[in-house]
């Protein structure tokens, strides 16, 4: 061998020794135990982590069988693994128990791989072991914690606990949710949370609005009517919160059925209504209808009003119904059925025929359902009072209005016809100045026709003959269709329309638009030129609110309680005293007939906001 070749061989030996030194140093610094064994299972190397893990120093371990840290039941599986590695097969990572020098058990994750010589022959096995004792304990503790949490959730059967992904898909569904909504966990998981919402709320996008509020504010409160699998409705109170802070990866919703509480609140409202009615009439009587037993408990005032015997403290509904004036029976029956089928409120003005002397009297009856089983009402309580005197006075006034309206309508219609014919003639003769005068006449005739129609509506309302034709529709769309016509009559005013996400409503579409039109017309009339008129909708959980806001002079505080009274007009120089004071009266009657509310908010000098609400159900 030449000197040069000797130098190369010597350098190669130095490099091999350095590589082995570096490799040994790296293995000793690893956190995992690294042990090599021969194909017979004899330990050939033992790093520092192996010393810490098993408790044996390398001097005691090297040269002994790996069986010293194993349980006898694991001897045969180890032999099989060595044979598999010798045959060139891969042995998957596995978990097993090993034995510490001190006698305690070790839970390990083991990885086996071949040790090869320079000719790539398998001469041994490398075993890398990781202590997973604490990890397993943590996993067991987590599993136990999850088990306890699941047990707590499942025990809370009065609460529905629902877990959702960011898109509203149901991920988990507690036993309380199964009981409340009727869907099993297998049925609900994977469906969208909208299954528990009413059709009108789904159409209005309420489920996703709830998720968006929870995402942006950290909390979304939900108190509204919800839907059971079988179609029954119940009132639910719930709150939704994000599962984590920062990027939201889901939501949890906790809810409770509070229909009974809602009914109790309705009963409280009824008590307040009783007080209000007591002030208005000393002839008020009380009644309680047990729907299951088909009996009605009546007070002394009710007995006197119907002309019944003094001992008639409990009567059948059929008896009372037989005393309703025949032409009014269908109307009363329809309103009562509407209350029983979901509206919960019964209100009617009708005539009765007294049992003792057959005298016809007018009465006003108001009732609320205060108890139910499932979706079946079981009890209704209410009040009734005599309104005969009021009806007689109103009839005298209505007779005059009806007569005057009908007598005026015929000549006005004739005038309108003649002006239209004259308009066509003047167009042909190109008489510009005459056309201007004729257009002014036409506008005044149109105004007179509008006033006559309002008088007729007022008379119809007073006689209880205004019929509603309810349908389910999108209120936002109905108002949107009117924005362009509103802008045409607004001239210099600006109409701004701000619709919110709302559910479908069940109402008389034409009559509701009549109310909105009246609000907007008043806003245009009293706002200064270039003023802005804002029309908006808002979801109020149990219903929708519509607002029309103007920039006019506002309404004095002392006048506001009377704005919706018949023939009332606000006095003052700032107010234009046009019309008969019937527009708001008719609007209020329409809204009240829909079981809604109507009102005004105003500060003098800062404009006014007229609003009304419609219940969803």
XYZ file of N, CA, C and O in Angstrom, residues 202-300:
396
model
N -87.817 30.971 9.711
C -86.860 30.460 8.737
C -86.845 31.351 7.493
O -85.781 31.655 6.960
N -88.035 31.749 7.033
C -88.112 32.599 5.845
C -87.433 33.937 6.101
O -86.797 34.504 5.205
N -87.547 34.444 7.321
C -86.939 35.727 7.654
C -85.459 35.651 7.967
O -84.831 36.671 8.257
N -84.860 34.445 7.911
C -83.424 34.313 8.162
C -83.033 34.444 9.619
O -81.869 34.712 9.936
N -83.986 34.251 10.545
C -83.712 34.437 11.974
C -82.634 33.477 12.494
O -81.784 33.889 13.300
N -82.602 32.174 12.078
C -81.549 31.289 12.607
C -80.137 31.818 12.361
O -79.288 31.783 13.251
N -79.865 32.320 11.158
C -78.521 32.819 10.859
C -78.277 34.182 11.497
O -77.136 34.517 11.834
N -79.334 34.971 11.696
C -79.182 36.239 12.415
C -78.731 35.963 13.848
O -77.843 36.640 14.386
N -79.318 34.938 14.474
C -78.938 34.566 15.840
C -77.460 34.176 15.902
O -76.729 34.598 16.813
N -76.991 33.392 14.934
C -75.584 32.982 14.895
C -74.679 34.192 14.689
O -73.633 34.324 15.334
N -75.073 35.095 13.807
C -74.257 36.276 13.533
C -74.138 37.170 14.766
O -73.062 37.704 15.067
N -75.240 37.336 15.496
C -75.197 38.146 16.725
C -74.265 37.504 17.750
O -73.467 38.190 18.405
N -74.336 36.168 17.893
C -73.450 35.472 18.831
C -71.996 35.626 18.404
O -71.105 35.791 19.247
N -71.735 35.571 17.104
C -70.358 35.694 16.612
C -69.791 37.083 16.849
O -68.635 37.236 17.264
N -70.597 38.119 16.632
C -70.091 39.494 16.704
C -70.130 40.080 18.111
O -69.325 40.943 18.442
N -71.071 39.610 18.940
C -71.202 40.197 20.291
C -70.838 39.225 21.401
O -70.719 39.623 22.555
N -70.678 37.937 21.069
C -70.346 36.952 22.086
C -71.545 36.355 22.788
O -71.393 35.478 23.651
N -72.747 36.768 22.409
C -73.947 36.268 23.093
C -75.170 36.634 22.278
O -75.278 37.749 21.761
N -76.096 35.688 22.143
C -77.339 35.960 21.418
C -78.498 35.355 22.198
O -78.529 34.157 22.459
N -79.426 36.208 22.618
C -80.592 35.768 23.387
C -81.730 35.474 22.420
O -81.976 36.222 21.474
N -82.416 34.360 22.663
C -83.484 33.903 21.765
C -84.728 33.597 22.596
O -84.778 32.600 23.300
N -85.708 34.468 22.531
C -86.989 34.229 23.200
C -88.086 34.386 22.165
O -88.439 35.494 21.779
N -88.604 33.261 21.708
C -89.630 33.296 20.665
C -90.301 31.927 20.606
O -89.888 30.978 21.286
N -91.306 31.821 19.781
C -91.992 30.543 19.582
C -91.128 29.642 18.711
O -90.552 30.080 17.714
N -91.028 28.358 19.114
C -90.258 27.372 18.375
C -91.156 26.199 17.995
O -92.329 26.154 18.377
N -90.563 25.247 17.265
C -91.368 24.204 16.633
C -90.906 22.815 17.084
O -89.722 22.497 17.027
N -91.877 22.005 17.558
C -91.625 20.599 17.870
C -91.640 19.789 16.581
O -92.197 20.218 15.558
N -91.030 18.607 16.600
C -90.993 17.736 15.425
C -92.400 17.455 14.902
O -92.619 17.376 13.682
N -93.381 17.315 15.820
C -94.750 17.002 15.428
C -95.542 18.222 14.984
O -96.716 18.114 14.646
N -94.929 19.414 15.010
C -95.597 20.618 14.526
C -96.137 21.530 15.608
O -96.554 22.652 15.310
N -96.157 21.069 16.875
C -96.660 21.910 17.960
C -95.684 23.050 18.228
O -94.468 22.884 18.127
N -96.219 24.195 18.601
C -95.394 25.359 18.925
C -95.299 25.520 20.439
O -96.252 25.261 21.171
N -94.136 25.973 20.894
C -93.956 26.263 22.313
C -93.008 27.452 22.426
O -92.212 27.720 21.526
N -93.101 28.156 23.566
C -92.297 29.360 23.755
C -91.010 28.972 24.469
O -91.038 28.337 25.515
N -89.886 29.347 23.896
C -88.587 28.924 24.402
C -87.704 30.127 24.675
O -87.709 31.108 23.934
N -86.951 30.046 25.761
C -85.952 31.062 26.088
C -84.585 30.411 26.018
O -84.344 29.375 26.648
N -83.675 30.990 25.238
C -82.358 30.383 25.089
C -81.279 31.429 24.904
O -81.552 32.604 24.652
N -80.032 30.980 25.052
C -78.885 31.860 24.824
C -77.825 31.061 24.059
O -77.598 29.877 24.332
N -77.218 31.698 23.074
C -76.174 31.075 22.270
C -74.870 31.828 22.482
O -74.853 33.062 22.483
N -73.769 31.085 22.671
C -72.453 31.690 22.833
C -71.441 30.926 21.984
O -71.607 29.733 21.734
N -70.358 31.611 21.538
C -69.299 30.915 20.798
C -68.589 29.910 21.701
O -68.478 30.118 22.920
N -68.109 28.829 21.115
C -67.412 27.807 21.898
C -66.035 28.271 22.342
O -65.544 27.837 23.379
N -65.347 29.117 21.564
C -64.009 29.585 21.920
C -63.897 31.062 21.659
O -64.659 31.640 20.886
N -62.921 31.665 22.338
C -62.595 33.050 22.037
C -61.716 33.090 20.797
O -61.067 32.110 20.445
N -61.618 34.265 20.163
C -60.848 34.359 18.929
C -61.651 33.796 17.775
O -62.871 33.937 17.717
N -60.973 33.128 16.840
C -61.696 32.530 15.696
C -62.736 31.534 16.183
O -62.426 30.592 16.903
N -63.977 31.737 15.780
C -65.070 30.890 16.269
C -65.088 29.571 15.502
O -65.058 29.561 14.274
N -65.098 28.454 16.248
C -65.195 27.164 15.572
C -66.482 26.432 15.911
O -66.601 25.231 15.679
N -67.436 27.164 16.465
C -68.723 26.562 16.772
C -69.466 27.347 17.837
O -68.966 28.358 18.354
N -70.667 26.882 18.170
C -71.509 27.564 19.146
C -72.207 26.530 20.022
O -72.402 25.377 19.619
N -72.561 26.958 21.221
C -73.391 26.122 22.076
C -74.632 26.931 22.438
O -74.550 28.122 22.740
N -75.784 26.278 22.356
C -77.054 26.936 22.660
C -77.731 26.172 23.792
O -77.880 24.946 23.724
N -78.088 26.892 24.843
C -78.783 26.302 25.981
C -80.163 26.956 26.052
O -80.279 28.185 26.041
N -81.196 26.134 26.083
C -82.558 26.674 25.998
C -83.494 25.929 26.940
O -83.234 24.788 27.335
N -84.600 26.601 27.264
C -85.590 26.020 28.159
C -86.995 26.378 27.683
O -87.232 27.495 27.216
N -87.896 25.428 27.801
C -89.300 25.653 27.456
C -89.951 26.469 28.565
O -90.043 26.028 29.718
N -90.387 27.698 28.247
C -91.004 28.564 29.256
C -92.443 28.914 28.862
O -92.930 29.997 29.184
N -93.092 27.983 28.173
C -94.470 28.249 27.751
C -95.358 28.547 28.959
O -96.189 29.467 28.920
N -95.206 27.769 30.048
C -96.025 28.004 31.242
C -95.801 29.407 31.793
O -96.745 30.091 32.193
N -94.527 29.822 31.835
C -94.242 31.172 32.330
C -94.846 32.222 31.412
O -95.375 33.240 31.863
N -94.765 31.952 30.099
C -95.344 32.878 29.133
C -96.848 33.001 29.353
O -97.412 34.101 29.308
N -97.494 31.866 29.607
C -98.922 31.893 29.863
C -99.235 32.668 31.150
O -100.240 33.379 31.238
N -98.362 32.515 32.153
C -98.561 33.260 33.400
C -98.432 34.765 33.153
O -99.175 35.571 33.721
N -97.473 35.137 32.312
C -97.335 36.551 31.962
C -98.584 37.052 31.247
O -99.030 38.186 31.469
N -99.127 36.196 30.366
C -100.356 36.577 29.667
C -101.505 36.754 30.670
O -102.338 37.651 30.533
N -101.529 35.886 31.696
C -102.558 36.007 32.718
C -102.403 37.324 33.475
O -103.389 37.978 33.839
N -101.139 37.717 33.722
C -100.890 38.987 34.390
C -101.356 40.148 33.527
O -101.963 41.109 34.018
N -101.082 40.036 32.223
C -101.569 41.068 31.312
C -103.093 41.147 31.337
O -103.684 42.228 31.255
N -103.724 39.961 31.444
C -105.176 39.940 31.506
C -105.669 40.631 32.766
O -106.660 41.363 32.735
N -104.953 40.415 33.880
C -105.338 41.083 35.119
C -105.254 42.600 34.965
O -106.120 43.343 35.437
N -104.200 43.048 34.282
C -104.072 44.488 34.038
C -105.187 44.974 33.117
O -105.709 46.080 33.284
N -105.551 44.126 32.138
C -106.652 44.489 31.241
C -107.964 44.597 32.016
O -108.794 45.473 31.756
N -108.123 43.711 32.992
C -109.333 43.780 33.812
C -109.427 45.118 34.538
O -110.483 45.742 34.600
N -108.298 45.557 35.082
C -108.298 46.833 35.801
C -108.655 47.973 34.858
O -109.423 48.871 35.205
N -108.053 47.903 33.638
C -108.336 48.956 32.662
C -109.811 48.970 32.276
O -110.439 50.029 32.184
N -110.364 47.780 32.065
C -111.769 47.698 31.680
C -112.685 48.117 32.829
O -113.760 48.681 32.604
N -112.248 47.842 34.053
C -113.073 48.213 35.211
C -113.250 49.721 35.285
O -114.300 50.227 35.685
N -112.182 50.449 34.892
C -112.279 51.901 34.887
C -113.263 52.363 33.826
O -114.015 53.320 34.011
N -113.262 51.647 32.707
C -114.117 52.052 31.593
C -115.575 51.646 31.767
O -116.460 52.218 31.166
N -115.824 50.650 32.558
C -117.204 50.183 32.668
C -117.460 49.543 34.023
O -116.671 48.751 34.508
N -118.553 49.937 34.625
C -118.932 49.339 35.913
C -119.721 48.055 35.707
O -120.075 47.379 36.663
N -119.997 47.688 34.437
C -120.808 46.511 34.137
C -119.936 45.316 33.747
O -120.384 44.426 33.044
N -118.692 45.298 34.204
C -117.766 44.248 33.793
C -117.988 42.968 34.590
O -118.150 42.994 35.804
N -118.001 41.843 33.876
C -118.117 40.547 34.526
C -116.947 39.656 34.156
O -116.288 39.883 33.143
N -116.705 38.645 34.973
C -115.573 37.749 34.751
C -116.078 36.344 34.445
O -117.125 35.923 34.945
N -115.281 35.595 33.627
C -115.638 34.218 33.306
C -114.382 33.373 33.165
O -113.315 33.878 32.806
N -114.506 32.088 33.470
C -113.399 31.129 33.345
C -113.937 29.908 32.612
O -114.877 29.255 33.070
N -113.305 29.603 31.478
C -113.756 28.476 30.649
C -112.797 27.302 30.818
O -111.626 27.391 30.448
N -113.302 26.208 31.425
C -112.540 24.957 31.508
C -112.825 24.183 30.231
O -113.884 23.566 30.078
N -111.877 24.221 29.283
C -112.124 23.684 27.945
C -112.273 22.170 27.980
O -113.112 21.596 27.281
N -111.484 21.487 28.815
C -111.589 20.022 28.887
C -112.923 19.585 29.476
O -113.566 18.653 28.989
N -113.365 20.278 30.557
C -114.633 19.914 31.194
C -115.834 20.503 30.463
O -116.977 20.120 30.741
N -115.568 21.466 29.542
C -116.625 22.119 28.767
C -117.622 22.825 29.681
O -118.837 22.723 29.504
N -117.077 23.558 30.662
C -117.909 24.347 31.574
C -117.344 25.758 31.672
O -116.140 25.977 31.484
N -118.236 26.718 31.985
C -117.826 28.107 32.148
C -118.313 28.595 33.506
O -119.526 28.563 33.783
N -117.376 29.031 34.369
C -117.732 29.666 35.632
C -117.944 31.144 35.368
O -117.072 31.810 34.775
N -119.092 31.687 35.800
C -119.420 33.084 35.506
C -119.687 33.841 36.795
O -120.166 33.283 37.788
N -119.369 35.140 36.791
C -119.603 35.991 37.954
C -121.057 36.476 37.962
O -121.814 36.274 36.995
N -121.428 37.114 39.028
C -122.802 37.619 39.167
C -123.125 38.626 38.066
O -124.236 38.649 37.524
